XYZ file of N, CA and C in Angstrom:
675
model
N 11.606 32.008 7.165
C 12.209 31.506 5.925
C 11.737 30.079 5.673
N 11.324 29.807 4.453
C 10.922 28.464 4.056
C 12.104 27.773 3.396
N 12.342 26.513 3.763
C 13.483 25.800 3.204
C 13.027 24.646 2.332
N 13.860 24.303 1.377
C 13.652 23.076 0.613
C 12.989 23.259 -0.724
N 12.051 24.188 -0.864
C 11.260 24.235 -2.083
C 12.034 24.791 -3.269
N 13.132 25.523 -3.000
C 13.948 26.001 -4.109
C 15.107 25.081 -4.422
N 15.200 23.971 -3.703
C 16.326 23.057 -3.873
C 15.926 21.888 -4.744
N 16.661 21.616 -5.835
C 16.296 20.472 -6.687
C 16.497 19.166 -5.945
N 15.640 18.198 -6.243
C 15.774 16.875 -5.657
C 16.777 16.079 -6.484
N 17.991 15.975 -5.971
C 19.060 15.282 -6.677
C 18.840 13.783 -6.558
N 18.957 13.091 -7.661
C 18.718 11.647 -7.654
C 19.821 10.921 -6.904
N 19.414 9.938 -6.082
C 20.365 9.076 -5.406
C 20.512 7.795 -6.208
N 20.766 6.651 -5.538
C 20.805 5.378 -6.258
C 19.501 5.178 -7.021
N 19.584 4.545 -8.172
C 18.439 4.506 -9.070
C 17.197 3.896 -8.445
N 17.351 2.747 -7.779
C 16.176 2.107 -7.179
C 16.582 1.240 -5.992
N 17.076 1.838 -4.922
C 17.466 1.029 -3.760
C 16.277 0.256 -3.205
N 16.522 -1.010 -2.877
C 15.468 -1.820 -2.269
C 14.481 -2.421 -3.236
N 14.772 -2.367 -4.543
C 13.836 -2.937 -5.513
C 14.594 -3.594 -6.648
N 14.110 -4.742 -7.164
C 12.936 -5.523 -6.750
C 13.175 -6.211 -5.413
N 12.080 -6.625 -4.769
C 12.198 -7.169 -3.419
C 11.051 -8.122 -3.095
N 11.325 -8.987 -2.133
C 10.308 -9.820 -1.512
C 10.396 -9.621 -0.006
N 9.304 -9.822 0.690
C 9.301 -9.676 2.152
C 8.360 -10.699 2.764
N 8.670 -11.107 3.982
C 7.882 -12.114 4.670
C 8.680 -13.400 4.772
N 8.056 -14.447 5.291
C 6.624 -14.563 5.611
C 6.297 -14.142 7.039
N 5.020 -13.800 7.227
C 4.430 -13.597 8.540
C 3.149 -14.416 8.615
N 2.891 -15.008 9.755
C 1.703 -15.848 9.917
C 0.644 -15.083 10.703
N -0.560 -15.013 10.130
C -1.708 -14.347 10.750
C -2.893 -15.310 10.680
N -4.019 -14.979 11.306
C -5.160 -15.911 11.274
C -5.586 -16.347 9.876
N -5.450 -15.466 8.872
C -5.880 -15.827 7.519
C -4.889 -16.711 6.782
N -3.638 -16.797 7.271
C -2.639 -17.615 6.597
C -1.266 -16.984 6.634
N -0.403 -17.424 5.738
C 0.973 -16.945 5.678
C 1.085 -15.831 4.642
N 1.486 -14.660 5.101
C 1.507 -13.457 4.263
C 2.918 -13.190 3.758
N 3.005 -12.908 2.469
C 4.257 -12.480 1.838
C 3.992 -11.310 0.897
N 5.048 -10.550 0.630
C 5.027 -9.525 -0.405
C 6.005 -9.928 -1.500
N 5.625 -9.677 -2.735
C 6.497 -9.912 -3.881
C 6.162 -8.901 -4.965
N 7.044 -8.711 -5.955
C 6.701 -7.812 -7.061
C 5.476 -8.302 -7.828
N 4.700 -7.372 -8.320
C 3.571 -7.724 -9.179
C 4.063 -8.391 -10.462
N 3.236 -9.270 -11.014
C 3.582 -9.984 -12.238
C 2.511 -9.768 -13.301
N 2.918 -9.858 -14.545
C 1.951 -9.752 -15.636
C 0.915 -10.867 -15.532
N 1.339 -12.052 -15.097
C 0.405 -13.178 -15.019
C -0.539 -13.109 -13.810
N -0.449 -12.031 -13.021
C -1.431 -11.813 -11.953
C -2.775 -11.334 -12.504
N -2.847 -11.073 -13.792
C -4.018 -10.425 -14.394
C -5.333 -11.106 -14.039
N -5.426 -12.401 -14.224
C -6.704 -13.089 -14.041
C -7.185 -13.024 -12.597
N -6.279 -13.328 -11.665
C -6.692 -13.324 -10.266
C -6.950 -11.915 -9.760
N -6.128 -10.958 -10.184
C -6.355 -9.550 -9.837
C -7.754 -9.112 -10.291
N -8.077 -9.386 -11.544
C -9.375 -8.989 -12.086
C -10.517 -9.705 -11.386
N -10.359 -11.004 -11.141
C -11.427 -11.762 -10.479
C -11.750 -11.179 -9.111
N -10.726 -10.878 -8.326
C -10.949 -10.335 -6.984
C -11.551 -8.935 -7.050
N -11.043 -8.112 -7.938
C -11.520 -6.730 -8.033
C -12.983 -6.672 -8.486
N -13.349 -7.498 -9.443
C -14.734 -7.505 -9.914
C -15.667 -8.091 -8.866
N -15.248 -9.154 -8.216
C -16.066 -9.769 -7.175
C -16.279 -8.821 -5.992
N -15.245 -8.077 -5.624
C -15.278 -7.248 -4.414
C -15.601 -5.783 -4.692
N -16.276 -5.520 -5.784
C -16.565 -4.130 -6.130
C -17.229 -3.376 -4.979
N -18.272 -3.917 -4.406
C -18.998 -3.224 -3.338
C -18.098 -2.974 -2.132
N -17.220 -3.901 -1.864
C -16.318 -3.810 -0.718
C -15.221 -2.766 -0.935
N -14.728 -2.636 -2.198
C -13.583 -1.776 -2.483
C -13.945 -0.380 -2.992
N -14.979 -0.285 -3.820
C -15.231 0.951 -4.548
C -15.540 2.129 -3.640
N -16.146 1.888 -2.495
C -16.540 2.991 -1.614
C -15.355 3.716 -0.997
N -14.153 3.111 -1.087
C -12.976 3.750 -0.492
C -11.994 4.283 -1.522
N -12.128 3.896 -2.774
C -11.085 4.193 -3.755
C -11.380 5.460 -4.553
N -10.335 6.253 -4.866
C -10.526 7.479 -5.644
C -11.136 7.198 -7.006
N -11.915 8.154 -7.486
C -12.564 8.018 -8.790
C -11.520 7.958 -9.899
N -11.828 7.151 -10.930
C -10.952 6.999 -12.099
C -11.824 6.995 -13.348
N -11.245 7.317 -14.522
C -12.031 7.269 -15.756
C -12.521 5.860 -16.053
N -13.698 5.768 -16.670
C -14.245 4.481 -17.060
C -15.057 3.830 -15.959
N -15.745 2.754 -16.317
C -16.551 2.024 -15.346
C -15.660 1.096 -14.519
N -16.202 0.615 -13.408
C -15.450 -0.321 -12.573
C -15.063 -1.566 -13.370
N -15.999 -2.090 -14.152
C -15.708 -3.298 -14.930
C -14.628 -3.039 -15.962
N -14.649 -1.900 -16.608
C -13.610 -1.578 -17.588
C -12.244 -1.452 -16.926
N -12.198 -0.770 -15.808
C -10.914 -0.509 -15.137
C -10.309 -1.761 -14.522
N -11.151 -2.747 -14.223
C -10.678 -3.936 -13.519
C -10.798 -5.221 -14.334
N -11.005 -5.086 -15.621
C -11.031 -6.245 -16.509
C -9.615 -6.800 -16.685
N -9.528 -8.063 -17.079
C -8.211 -8.665 -17.332
C -7.427 -7.832 -18.330
N -8.118 -7.304 -19.345
C -7.439 -6.530 -20.382
C -6.861 -5.218 -19.870
N -7.331 -4.740 -18.717
C -6.822 -3.486 -18.163
C -5.525 -3.672 -17.389
N -5.220 -4.916 -16.995
C -4.063 -5.156 -16.141
C -2.716 -4.881 -16.819
N -2.466 -5.314 -18.065
C -1.136 -5.109 -18.639
C -0.669 -3.656 -18.619
N -1.543 -2.713 -18.927
C -1.114 -1.308 -18.923
C -0.841 -0.814 -17.510
N -1.645 -1.264 -16.529
C -1.412 -0.868 -15.139
C -0.111 -1.464 -14.622
N 0.091 -2.743 -14.899
C 1.316 -3.418 -14.472
C 2.537 -2.767 -15.109
N 2.445 -2.461 -16.404
C 3.573 -1.851 -17.114
C 3.919 -0.484 -16.538
N 2.896 0.304 -16.217
C 3.140 1.636 -15.657
C 3.806 1.535 -14.284
N 3.336 0.616 -13.448
C 3.934 0.436 -12.123
C 5.369 -0.083 -12.236
N 5.601 -1.009 -13.133
C 6.957 -1.532 -13.321
C 7.898 -0.435 -13.803
N 7.419 0.410 -14.688
C 8.248 1.510 -15.185
C 8.624 2.471 -14.052
N 7.649 2.808 -13.207
C 7.930 3.683 -12.067
C 8.902 3.018 -11.090
N 8.731 1.709 -10.887
C 9.631 0.985 -9.980
C 11.057 1.000 -10.505
N 11.218 0.845 -11.808
C 12.557 0.867 -12.398
C 13.208 2.228 -12.283
N 12.393 3.263 -12.164
C 12.930 4.612 -11.974
C 13.157 4.946 -10.504
N 12.799 4.017 -9.625
C 12.960 4.263 -8.200
C 11.872 5.129 -7.604
N 10.726 5.249 -8.286
C 9.644 6.123 -7.832
C 8.493 5.364 -7.190
N 8.600 4.048 -7.095
C 7.460 3.247 -6.655
C 7.943 1.873 -6.203
N 7.233 1.292 -5.215
C 7.440 -0.091 -4.801
C 6.100 -0.803 -4.964
N 5.848 -1.464 -6.091
C 4.536 -2.104 -6.320
C 4.546 -3.581 -5.936
N 3.912 -3.903 -4.821
C 3.901 -5.263 -4.295
C 2.564 -5.963 -4.545
N 2.635 -7.259 -4.757
C 1.480 -8.142 -4.611
C 1.487 -8.679 -3.190
N 0.304 -8.761 -2.584
C 0.148 -9.404 -1.286
C -0.344 -10.821 -1.547
N 0.362 -11.807 -0.986
C -0.094 -13.190 -1.132
C -0.394 -13.788 0.236
N -1.366 -14.677 0.251
C -1.709 -15.443 1.449
C -1.619 -16.912 1.069
N -0.750 -17.637 1.756
C -0.481 -19.034 1.402
C -0.129 -19.156 -0.078
N 0.672 -18.181 -0.545
C 1.202 -18.123 -1.921
C 0.131 -17.882 -2.982
N -1.048 -17.417 -2.593
C -2.115 -17.075 -3.538
C -2.318 -15.570 -3.524
N -2.430 -14.973 -4.694
C -2.638 -13.527 -4.799
C -3.874 -13.114 -4.005
N -3.706 -12.109 -3.112
C -4.813 -11.714 -2.236
C -4.947 -10.211 -2.081
N -4.184 -9.436 -2.839
C -4.297 -7.987 -2.723
C -3.067 -7.295 -3.270
N -3.022 -6.003 -3.017
C -1.995 -5.170 -3.622
C -1.566 -4.110 -2.612
N -0.271 -3.817 -2.576
C 0.257 -2.748 -1.728
C 1.253 -1.951 -2.552
N 1.086 -0.638 -2.544
C 1.963 0.235 -3.318
C 2.561 1.308 -2.425
N 3.876 1.463 -2.513
C 4.564 2.630 -1.968
C 4.798 3.534 -3.161
N 4.150 4.701 -3.195
C 4.200 5.548 -4.375
C 4.706 6.951 -4.104
N 4.932 7.669 -5.187
C 5.408 9.057 -5.132
C 6.675 9.156 -4.280
N 7.608 8.263 -4.535
C 8.867 8.254 -3.784
C 9.707 9.474 -4.167
N 10.075 10.244 -3.171
C 10.953 11.405 -3.363
C 12.200 11.190 -2.524
N 13.351 11.370 -3.125
C 14.619 11.117 -2.441
C 15.195 12.416 -1.869
N 16.500 12.546 -1.932
C 17.242 13.705 -1.428
C 16.904 13.983 0.029
N 16.633 15.232 0.375
C 16.434 15.594 1.781
C 15.110 15.109 2.347
N 14.128 14.790 1.487
C 12.804 14.409 1.973
C 12.701 12.911 2.259
N 13.087 12.095 1.296
C 13.036 10.628 1.421
C 11.681 10.151 1.949
N 10.657 10.511 1.218
C 9.283 10.287 1.649
C 8.484 9.604 0.551
N 7.344 8.997 0.948
C 6.436 8.357 -0.001
C 5.092 8.146 0.668
N 4.088 7.753 -0.124
C 2.807 7.357 0.462
C 2.649 5.843 0.345
N 1.780 5.286 1.171
C 1.483 3.859 1.145
C -0.019 3.662 0.965
N -0.373 2.748 0.074
C -1.774 2.402 -0.152
C -1.908 0.903 -0.335
N -3.074 0.348 -0.019
C -3.223 -1.101 -0.056
C -4.693 -1.482 -0.150
N -4.939 -2.685 -0.660
C -6.260 -3.305 -0.583
C -6.054 -4.818 -0.477
N -6.988 -5.485 0.178
C -6.950 -6.946 0.272
C -8.324 -7.493 -0.075
N -8.355 -8.732 -0.495
C -9.608 -9.395 -0.849
C -10.529 -9.491 0.361
N -11.826 -9.416 0.094
C -12.805 -9.457 1.184
C -12.737 -10.766 1.970
N -12.310 -11.848 1.323
C -12.271 -13.152 1.973
C -11.193 -13.245 3.051
N -10.206 -12.347 3.021
C -9.154 -12.361 4.048
C -9.188 -11.107 4.916
N -10.157 -10.225 4.660
C -10.265 -9.003 5.466
C -10.551 -9.358 6.916
N -9.915 -8.640 7.815
C -10.108 -8.902 9.235
C -9.260 -10.030 9.777
N -8.469 -10.646 8.945
C -7.636 -11.769 9.371
C -6.175 -11.427 9.543
N -5.850 -10.130 9.622
C -4.481 -9.718 9.870
C -3.611 -9.541 8.647
N -4.165 -9.763 7.457
C -3.367 -9.715 6.237
C -2.861 -8.307 5.950
N -3.746 -7.324 5.974
C -3.329 -5.949 5.690
C -2.315 -5.462 6.714
N -2.537 -5.792 7.980
C -1.597 -5.383 9.025
C -0.215 -5.962 8.765
N -0.153 -7.257 8.451
C 1.136 -7.890 8.167
C 1.797 -7.276 6.940
N 1.016 -7.018 5.893
C 1.574 -6.450 4.665
C 2.134 -5.049 4.895
N 1.400 -4.213 5.612
C 1.876 -2.859 5.895
C 3.140 -2.902 6.743
N 3.185 -3.796 7.723
C 4.381 -3.929 8.564
C 5.593 -4.344 7.735
N 5.431 -5.347 6.887
C 6.529 -5.818 6.053
C 7.022 -4.724 5.113
N 6.090 -4.018 4.472
C 6.474 -2.976 3.524
C 7.145 -1.800 4.222
N 6.622 -1.406 5.376
C 7.191 -0.279 6.102
C 8.627 -0.576 6.518
N 8.851 -1.742 7.100
C 10.210 -2.118 7.486
C 11.140 -2.162 6.273
N 10.648 -2.705 5.167
C 11.504 -2.842 3.988
C 11.945 -1.491 3.442
N 11.013 -0.565 3.258
C 11.407 0.699 2.624
C 12.229 1.578 3.555
N 12.079 1.412 4.866
C 12.939 2.154 5.783
C 14.344 1.556 5.845
N 14.444 0.248 5.756
C 15.757 -0.396 5.880
C 16.475 -0.510 4.539
N 15.874 -1.198 3.602
C 16.526 -1.417 2.312
C 16.210 -0.324 1.286
N 15.046 0.305 1.434
C 14.647 1.307 0.451
C 15.180 2.705 0.706
N 15.763 2.940 1.880
C 16.380 4.227 2.159
C 15.421 5.373 2.412
N 14.145 5.077 2.706
C 13.192 6.155 2.967
C 13.184 6.513 4.452
N 12.623 7.684 4.745
C 12.580 8.172 6.130
C 11.157 8.353 6.643
N 10.192 8.593 5.730
C 8.820 8.893 6.151
C 7.836 8.246 5.191
N 6.765 7.686 5.742
C 5.645 7.187 4.958
C 4.367 7.825 5.472
N 3.455 8.109 4.560
C 2.163 8.621 4.994
C 1.039 7.917 4.245
N -0.125 7.900 4.877
C -1.314 7.279 4.285
C -2.498 8.184 4.527
N -3.400 8.252 3.566
C -4.628 9.023 3.728
C -5.814 8.068 3.684
N -6.703 8.201 4.653
C -7.814 7.269 4.816
C -9.068 8.052 5.177
N -10.193 7.658 4.613
C -11.448 8.300 4.996
C -11.764 8.005 6.468
N -12.270 8.973 7.210
C -12.564 8.761 8.629
C -13.531 7.610 8.875
N -14.375 7.293 7.892
C -15.352 6.221 8.043
C -14.742 4.828 7.875
N -13.517 4.759 7.363
C -12.896 3.472 7.070
C -12.198 2.940 8.321
N -12.997 2.453 9.256
C -12.478 2.035 10.560
C -11.467 0.901 10.439
N -11.687 -0.033 9.522
C -10.781 -1.170 9.394
C -9.388 -0.722 8.974
N -9.322 0.187 8.009
C -8.020 0.663 7.545
C -7.327 1.518 8.604
N -8.098 2.287 9.343
C -7.509 3.075 10.428
C -6.895 2.163 11.486
N -7.550 1.052 11.771
C -6.998 0.100 12.749
C -5.684 -0.489 12.254
N -5.607 -0.781 10.976
C -4.366 -1.311 10.406
C -3.221 -0.330 10.631
N -3.467 0.931 10.310
C -2.410 1.938 10.461
C -2.008 2.121 11.918
N -2.977 2.134 12.795
C -2.663 2.317 14.215
C -1.891 1.125 14.777
N -2.265 -0.081 14.368
C -1.557 -1.267 14.860
C -0.117 -1.317 14.362
N 0.143 -0.707 13.214
C 1.493 -0.725 12.646
C 2.290 0.530 12.990
N 1.788 1.337 13.920
C 2.581 2.444 14.453
C 2.408 3.776 13.763
N 1.500 3.859 12.799
C 1.250 5.152 12.155
C 0.420 6.018 13.105
N 0.671 7.316 13.085
C -0.041 8.241 13.972
C -0.803 9.261 13.143
N -1.911 9.713 13.668
C -2.726 10.711 12.979
C -2.041 12.071 13.011
N -1.987 12.721 11.843
C -1.362 14.046 11.754
C -2.359 15.165 11.465
N -3.488 14.840 10.865
C -4.432 15.903 10.571
C -5.524 15.452 9.623
N -6.405 16.376 9.290
C -7.534 16.102 8.408
C -7.396 16.920 7.133
N -7.473 16.245 5.983
C -7.459 16.910 4.682
C -8.915 17.074 4.230
N -9.369 18.291 4.167
C -10.754 18.568 3.780
C -10.964 18.377 2.279
N -12.030 17.631 1.929
C -12.397 17.422 0.531
C -11.172 17.064 -0.315
N -10.466 16.036 0.127
C -9.140 15.708 -0.407
C -9.191 14.921 -1.717
N -10.051 13.896 -1.781
C -10.132 13.052 -2.964
C -11.588 12.838 -3.348
N -11.804 12.685 -4.657
C -13.153 12.391 -5.132
C -13.379 10.882 -5.093
N -14.376 10.472 -4.322
C -14.724 9.062 -4.166
C -16.225 8.919 -4.374
N -16.602 8.076 -5.320
C -18.011 7.849 -5.633
C -18.769 9.165 -5.836
N -18.178 10.038 -6.614
C -18.850 11.257 -7.039
C -18.843 12.412 -6.058
N -18.212 12.251 -4.899
C -18.166 13.325 -3.899
C -16.718 13.562 -3.461
N -16.408 14.823 -3.133
C -15.092 15.148 -2.589
C -15.103 14.822 -1.098
N -14.278 13.865 -0.716
C -14.324 13.316 0.636
C -13.146 13.782 1.496
N -13.441 14.030 2.771
C -12.381 14.298 3.744
C -11.562 13.030 3.966
N -10.257 13.201 4.215
C -9.376 12.081 4.535
C -8.489 12.451 5.722
N -8.272 11.487 6.592
C -7.302 11.650 7.664
C -5.912 11.313 7.139
N -4.922 12.068 7.568
C -3.535 11.790 7.206
C -2.843 11.105 8.379
N -2.286 9.934 8.119
C -1.476 9.203 9.095
C -0.054 9.119 8.561
N 0.919 9.075 9.459
C 2.314 9.006 9.028
C 3.168 8.311 10.068
N 4.350 7.874 9.621
C 5.344 7.299 10.519
C 6.719 7.604 9.925
N 7.709 7.783 10.794
C 9.080 7.984 10.344
C 9.942 6.817 10.818
N 11.101 6.690 10.200
C 11.976 5.558 10.491
C 12.339 5.488 11.967
N 12.584 6.649 12.591
C 12.973 6.651 14.002
C 11.892 6.076 14.909
N 10.639 6.235 14.508
C 9.525 5.794 15.341
C 9.331 4.282 15.336
N 9.940 3.600 14.374
C 9.709 2.156 14.259
C 10.686 1.337 15.105
N 11.705 1.969 15.669
C 12.624 1.253 16.560
C 13.263 0.058 15.888
N 13.095 -1.120 16.494
C 13.656 -2.348 15.934
C 12.841 -2.889 14.769
N 11.771 -2.201 14.412
C 10.963 -2.608 13.271
C 9.514 -2.847 13.638
N 8.644 -2.585 12.692
C 7.215 -2.786 12.921
C 6.909 -4.266 13.110
N 7.538 -5.110 12.311
C 7.307 -6.549 12.435
C 7.695 -7.034 13.828
N 8.838 -6.588 14.316
C 9.278 -7.015 15.653
C 8.260 -6.641 16.718
N 7.681 -5.442 16.604
C 6.678 -5.010 17.579
C 5.424 -5.874 17.508
N 4.999 -6.200 16.291
C 3.803 -7.031 16.143
C 4.034 -8.434 16.672
N 5.224 -8.974 16.424
C 5.550 -10.302 16.948
C 5.552 -10.273 18.470
N 6.181 -9.245 19.049
C 6.256 -9.148 20.511
C 4.879 -9.019 21.146
N 3.952 -8.366 20.420
C 2.601 -8.179 20.953
C 1.693 -9.372 20.689
N 2.170 -10.333 19.911
C 1.369 -11.508 19.618
C 0.392 -11.332 18.474
N 0.451 -10.203 17.755
C -0.496 -9.964 16.643
C -0.124 -10.760 15.397
N 1.162 -11.075 15.228
C 1.609 -11.928 14.140
C 2.661 -12.884 14.710
N 2.944 -13.947 13.959
C 3.997 -14.856 14.373
C 4.896 -15.144 13.180
N 6.122 -15.563 13.472
C 7.036 -16.029 12.448
C 6.824 -17.528 12.250
N 7.061 -18.048 11.050
C 6.793 -19.467 10.798
C 7.456 -20.401 11.790
N 8.691 -20.097 12.208
C 9.398 -21.000 13.120
C 8.832 -20.984 14.521
N 7.944 -19.989 14.809
C 7.349 -19.906 16.149
C 6.125 -20.799 16.296
N 5.661 -21.325 15.197
C 4.413 -22.092 15.258
C 4.673 -23.489 15.790
């Protein structure tokens, strides 16, 4: 017998855990925080996305239009508005990642489903200038702890191409475990690419992902410096 698929997903609180801020955490690249995306992030968002096209495009799912069109300043208001609308419905947690209070990337908890599932996916990107400096790891840790504690979720999953070693390291350092391989899962740069599925549940995080990273010395709290 299969359970759950005939049961409607009854809405809980409209948007627990949102809007929200998280952090700070100190990593080699600087002090990392999460905050809600803003309309005035347009210029810096576009500048980073256009500059880092080669670094980002090889991992991101295909979308209509050219890279320059999709990442122009003029494209930001509609993207921001759509994310804000989903957040107000409790279906999304759209964060800006900042380093030393400067916009440095984006992290989204999306496709939030409540009721018996209480699940979502997590996706993120950071600027090439802070890549490898612990920023993505800190951001994923902060977001994971937040949505499990204040957001009321139970499970998060992420899909990553097997070739994306840096992103796989981020997930592994933050306690996500490999669950399987999705064959030809997403179209990236004109080809249907395999993706690994990683996931974590609230029970697996214990006292929190941030606490584990602090204990291991991978991140520090400001007062520890």
